């Protein structure tokens, strides 16, 4: 099989303006092309759709993944292509890739095999500049805050209690904790600071949850910068930052359109990770797609304990969106890993490990059905190393818990490999749907965290030191109605990434809480998760190259 980038390069792409007009009747004046194959949609066009009925919304989630990922994005693309192949008017909504994993371990996020969005090099690298704009808007606030301190600090900001770090779209552990402002008076006021990765920025979260520029600016103004020495709060609006920040996001807020290898239109917009942020693409793209198509397939990051939970308890709660069906992506390889097989032996048949690791799928499946009340189908994302016996066993075990598992071959065959899944999803969106949040708005914050930990993660309880407990109690008095954005490892239901399968009785340890007054949720940082990831010993960047003709290799 050719590599992802080789497949993508062989594709015959249609000019995006022509494709959008041909398939959805979008007039050229409503599209700002970024080259021939990427474009941003106009708000005028988005507004013109408001009276249309919504299509059906399908959420693609997954079991707890291996470091490579189990194929949510790939399956979202494959399912979208398959729905179009069986005559349905379908769109997909993906998140934009971050350069962190692109040059780190996981690689890009444009799908894989014959189920990709293209042009994958552009999408995986600078795309339409949204992440750069988000990073600059975020760091402008940092610069304004330090500049305010340098020029007399009228707001009495306490440099030891700053709440706003800087960001960069890169995995760079050396930037987690830094000292800045060195070199004397001309260089500002020395203080400790640090960087998060752009996809963990609250600016990203706000951009992904608002409906328009006005709301974006209002919410940016609410962002907490830090505390004064008198104990008061200092917000972005106190530094008059929100206007300039929103100006920098003038284009980033408009959704991006690209196409799949099978020339089906696709939205790719916004990109928070699901282990350290809420993990969902923008509300603007999802809502717009629902006005344009009869079926919209969208993904939420990592496993259902992270992306799907936050899709429901944060994105749906804030936007009014409701999934009509859920596709739970599972792979034989990941389940064998959950059954104790080391990463370098996942290619070998191992029915016993698959049987044991199945517990991870079962818990995610039961959570989707019983905790969130949603109809769910299991998509077995077929890998060439999967054996007939493994597929048979997995299919039987899903049936034994009342589910249906379909083998999907979209990675190897494109949309044709997911037509069975497409037909099942068309039925599933009309199945009984008792959608519910995991918790109500007025539940105390600590109880919300405990609910997530015990009912989804199988934990016995939650722990935090007295300082964090007091902080949560204070936040509860102030913003109890905010939902929780859990930040924890994607590899386990527990805080310990090595606790595979479906651990029970563990304790979720809260290390830190960060109120996001602009995004209007509380980030709860658990275990050792980092909001600035590091690079592995042998990063993917070492295998990425470009020749004298500008042909990139090694991107995947
Ligand atoms: N069936 C498959 N066979 C081989 N590789 C696959 C398959 N499905 C996905 N991949 C690859 O696995 C990686 C993760 O896929 P992706 O769709 O990004 O997962 P997720 O969105 O769940 O993180 C990508 O490099 C992709 O090309
Ligand atoms: O936030 C993580 O997203 P993926 O699971 O698609 O890598
Ligand atoms: Mg993905």
GROMACS .gro file of C-alpha atoms in nm, residues 201-396:
model
  196
  201UNK     CA    1  -0.538   2.752   2.445
  202UNK     CA    2  -0.861   2.895   2.579
  203UNK     CA    3  -0.870   3.111   2.266
  204UNK     CA    4  -0.901   2.786   2.066
  205UNK     CA    5  -1.182   2.665   2.291
  206UNK     CA    6  -1.370   2.994   2.262
  207UNK     CA    7  -1.335   2.998   1.884
  208UNK     CA    8  -1.475   2.643   1.876
  209UNK     CA    9  -1.781   2.723   2.087
  210UNK     CA   10  -1.906   3.063   1.962
  211UNK     CA   11  -2.144   3.145   1.678
  212UNK     CA   12  -1.998   3.469   1.545
  213UNK     CA   13  -1.738   3.743   1.579
  214UNK     CA   14  -1.940   3.947   1.827
  215UNK     CA   15  -1.971   3.655   2.068
  216UNK     CA   16  -1.605   3.571   2.013
  217UNK     CA   17  -1.498   3.921   2.120
  218UNK     CA   18  -1.728   3.921   2.424
  219UNK     CA   19  -1.597   3.586   2.544
  220UNK     CA   20  -1.234   3.681   2.481
  221UNK     CA   21  -1.287   3.980   2.710
  222UNK     CA   22  -1.381   3.742   2.993
  223UNK     CA   23  -1.053   3.551   2.983
  224UNK     CA   24  -0.871   3.554   3.318
  225UNK     CA   25  -0.520   3.700   3.296
  226UNK     CA   26  -0.429   3.680   3.665
  227UNK     CA   27  -0.489   3.820   4.010
  228UNK     CA   28  -0.396   4.152   4.166
  229UNK     CA   29  -0.191   4.164   4.485
  230UNK     CA   30  -0.514   4.264   4.654
  231UNK     CA   31  -0.667   3.931   4.545
  232UNK     CA   32  -0.895   4.068   4.274
  233UNK     CA   33  -0.923   3.917   3.925
  234UNK     CA   34  -0.780   4.083   3.613
  235UNK     CA   35  -0.946   3.997   3.283
  236UNK     CA   36  -0.851   4.054   2.920
  237UNK     CA   37  -1.109   4.333   2.899
  238UNK     CA   38  -0.925   4.517   3.180
  239UNK     CA   39  -0.627   4.531   2.942
  240UNK     CA   40  -0.853   4.631   2.650
  241UNK     CA   41  -0.722   4.325   2.466
  242UNK     CA   42  -1.034   4.162   2.329
  243UNK     CA   43  -1.077   4.387   2.024
  244UNK     CA   44  -0.727   4.329   1.891
  245UNK     CA   45  -0.746   3.958   1.974
  246UNK     CA   46  -1.073   3.926   1.782
  247UNK     CA   47  -0.928   4.126   1.492
  248UNK     CA   48  -0.648   3.870   1.465
  249UNK     CA   49  -0.915   3.596   1.441
  250UNK     CA   50  -1.121   3.771   1.173
  251UNK     CA   51  -1.052   3.494   0.921
  252UNK     CA   52  -0.979   3.205   1.159
  253UNK     CA   53  -1.340   3.212   1.279
  254UNK     CA   54  -1.469   3.133   0.929
  255UNK     CA   55  -1.493   2.760   0.854
  256UNK     CA   56  -1.255   2.594   0.608
  257UNK     CA   57  -1.373   2.377   0.320
  258UNK     CA   58  -1.162   2.107   0.154
  259UNK     CA   59  -1.247   1.775  -0.010
  260UNK     CA   60  -1.198   1.402   0.042
  261UNK     CA   61  -1.008   1.176  -0.197
  262UNK     CA   62  -1.351   1.099  -0.347
  263UNK     CA   63  -1.421   1.468  -0.410
  264UNK     CA   64  -1.678   1.503  -0.132
  265UNK     CA   65  -1.681   1.839   0.044
  266UNK     CA   66  -1.548   1.846   0.400
  267UNK     CA   67  -1.530   2.104   0.680
  268UNK     CA   68  -1.202   2.120   0.875
  269UNK     CA   69  -1.218   2.387   1.143
  270UNK     CA   70  -1.085   2.437   1.494
  271UNK     CA   71  -0.862   2.185   1.667
  272UNK     CA   72  -0.859   2.140   2.045
  273UNK     CA   73  -0.709   1.811   2.164
  274UNK     CA   74  -0.941   1.593   2.369
  275UNK     CA   75  -0.694   1.496   2.642
  276UNK     CA   76  -0.603   1.853   2.743
  277UNK     CA   77  -0.898   2.048   2.596
  278UNK     CA   78  -1.254   1.974   2.485
  279UNK     CA   79  -1.158   1.794   2.167
  280UNK     CA   80  -1.432   1.906   1.923
  281UNK     CA   81  -1.432   2.098   1.595
  282UNK     CA   82  -1.610   2.432   1.579
  283UNK     CA   83  -1.978   2.477   1.648
  284UNK     CA   84  -1.988   2.709   1.346
  285UNK     CA   85  -1.873   2.435   1.107
  286UNK     CA   86  -2.099   2.169   1.260
  287UNK     CA   87  -2.410   2.389   1.262
  288UNK     CA   88  -2.343   2.510   0.907
  289UNK     CA   89  -2.293   2.154   0.782
  290UNK     CA   90  -2.622   2.048   0.943
  291UNK     CA   91  -2.801   2.320   0.742
  292UNK     CA   92  -2.635   2.208   0.419
  293UNK     CA   93  -2.654   1.828   0.435
  294UNK     CA   94  -2.892   1.551   0.539
  295UNK     CA   95  -2.615   1.367   0.726
  296UNK     CA   96  -2.321   1.524   0.907
  297UNK     CA   97  -2.044   1.303   1.042
  298UNK     CA   98  -1.813   1.460   1.298
  299UNK     CA   99  -1.544   1.332   1.534
  300UNK     CA  100  -1.436   1.410   1.889
  301UNK     CA  101  -1.083   1.332   1.998
  302UNK     CA  102  -0.935   1.024   2.160
  303UNK     CA  103  -1.164   0.779   2.342
  304UNK     CA  104  -1.530   0.821   2.433
  305UNK     CA  105  -1.427   0.894   2.794
  306UNK     CA  106  -1.269   1.218   2.664
  307UNK     CA  107  -1.387   1.349   2.328
  308UNK     CA  108  -1.737   1.204   2.329
  309UNK     CA  109  -1.802   1.304   2.691
  310UNK     CA  110  -1.694   1.660   2.623
  311UNK     CA  111  -1.878   1.669   2.290
  312UNK     CA  112  -2.194   1.595   2.489
  313UNK     CA  113  -2.135   1.772   2.819
  314UNK     CA  114  -1.965   2.082   2.676
  315UNK     CA  115  -2.033   2.126   2.301
  316UNK     CA  116  -2.392   1.995   2.297
  317UNK     CA  117  -2.476   2.165   2.626
  318UNK     CA  118  -2.357   2.502   2.494
  319UNK     CA  119  -2.484   2.480   2.137
  320UNK     CA  120  -2.805   2.279   2.159
  321UNK     CA  121  -2.664   2.021   1.917
  322UNK     CA  122  -2.768   1.660   1.974
  323UNK     CA  123  -2.610   1.349   1.818
  324UNK     CA  124  -2.859   1.122   1.640
  325UNK     CA  125  -2.619   0.827   1.643
  326UNK     CA  126  -2.271   0.732   1.761
  327UNK     CA  127  -2.008   0.527   1.580
  328UNK     CA  128  -1.764   0.367   1.823
  329UNK     CA  129  -1.442   0.290   1.638
  330UNK     CA  130  -1.258  -0.015   1.764
  331UNK     CA  131  -0.948  -0.193   1.643
  332UNK     CA  132  -0.822  -0.542   1.712
  333UNK     CA  133  -0.476  -0.400   1.776
  334UNK     CA  134  -0.587  -0.157   2.046
  335UNK     CA  135  -0.798  -0.420   2.220
  336UNK     CA  136  -0.501  -0.658   2.223
  337UNK     CA  137  -0.296  -0.379   2.379
  338UNK     CA  138  -0.569  -0.344   2.645
  339UNK     CA  139  -0.534  -0.719   2.690
  340UNK     CA  140  -0.169  -0.677   2.781
  341UNK     CA  141   0.008  -0.725   2.448
  342UNK     CA  142   0.316  -0.500   2.410
  343UNK     CA  143   0.306  -0.247   2.123
  344UNK     CA  144   0.565  -0.438   1.920
  345UNK     CA  145   0.358  -0.761   1.921
  346UNK     CA  146   0.022  -0.623   1.817
  347UNK     CA  147   0.050  -0.769   1.467
  348UNK     CA  148   0.034  -1.129   1.592
  349UNK     CA  149  -0.297  -1.308   1.641
  350UNK     CA  150  -0.386  -1.325   2.008
  351UNK     CA  151  -0.745  -1.422   2.084
  352UNK     CA  152  -0.688  -1.440   2.458
  353UNK     CA  153  -0.559  -1.083   2.475
  354UNK     CA  154  -0.841  -0.964   2.251
  355UNK     CA  155  -1.091  -1.131   2.484
  356UNK     CA  156  -0.935  -0.963   2.788
  357UNK     CA  157  -0.893  -0.622   2.627
  358UNK     CA  158  -1.255  -0.626   2.509
  359UNK     CA  159  -1.344  -0.487   2.852
  360UNK     CA  160  -1.229  -0.144   2.729
  361UNK     CA  161  -1.471  -0.150   2.437
  362UNK     CA  162  -1.753  -0.281   2.656
  363UNK     CA  163  -1.720   0.005   2.903
  364UNK     CA  164  -1.713   0.271   2.628
  365UNK     CA  165  -2.010   0.104   2.456
  366UNK     CA  166  -2.212   0.085   2.779
  367UNK     CA  167  -2.124   0.448   2.862
  368UNK     CA  168  -2.256   0.565   2.525
  369UNK     CA  169  -2.573   0.358   2.550
  370UNK     CA  170  -2.648   0.370   2.923
  371UNK     CA  171  -2.492   0.694   3.046
  372UNK     CA  172  -2.566   0.914   2.746
  373UNK     CA  173  -2.871   0.722   2.616
  374UNK     CA  174  -2.749   0.718   2.255
  375UNK     CA  175  -2.783   0.459   1.978
  376UNK     CA  176  -2.440   0.320   1.894
  377UNK     CA  177  -2.281   0.092   1.635
  378UNK     CA  178  -1.927  -0.047   1.662
  379UNK     CA  179  -1.709   0.008   1.357
  380UNK     CA  180  -1.421  -0.236   1.346
  381UNK     CA  181  -1.157  -0.038   1.162
  382UNK     CA  182  -0.994  -0.324   0.973
  383UNK     CA  183  -0.614  -0.351   0.971
  384UNK     CA  184  -0.430  -0.586   0.736
  385UNK     CA  185  -0.291  -0.769   1.040
  386UNK     CA  186  -0.639  -0.859   1.168
  387UNK     CA  187  -0.715  -1.231   1.135
  388UNK     CA  188  -1.053  -1.385   1.054
  389UNK     CA  189  -1.059  -1.547   1.397
  390UNK     CA  190  -0.999  -1.212   1.570
  391UNK     CA  191  -1.268  -1.037   1.368
  392UNK     CA  192  -1.513  -1.320   1.437
  393UNK     CA  193  -1.441  -1.315   1.810
  394UNK     CA  194  -1.477  -0.937   1.832
  395UNK     CA  195  -1.801  -0.938   1.635
  396UNK     CA  196  -1.944  -1.211   1.858
   0.00000   0.00000   0.00000
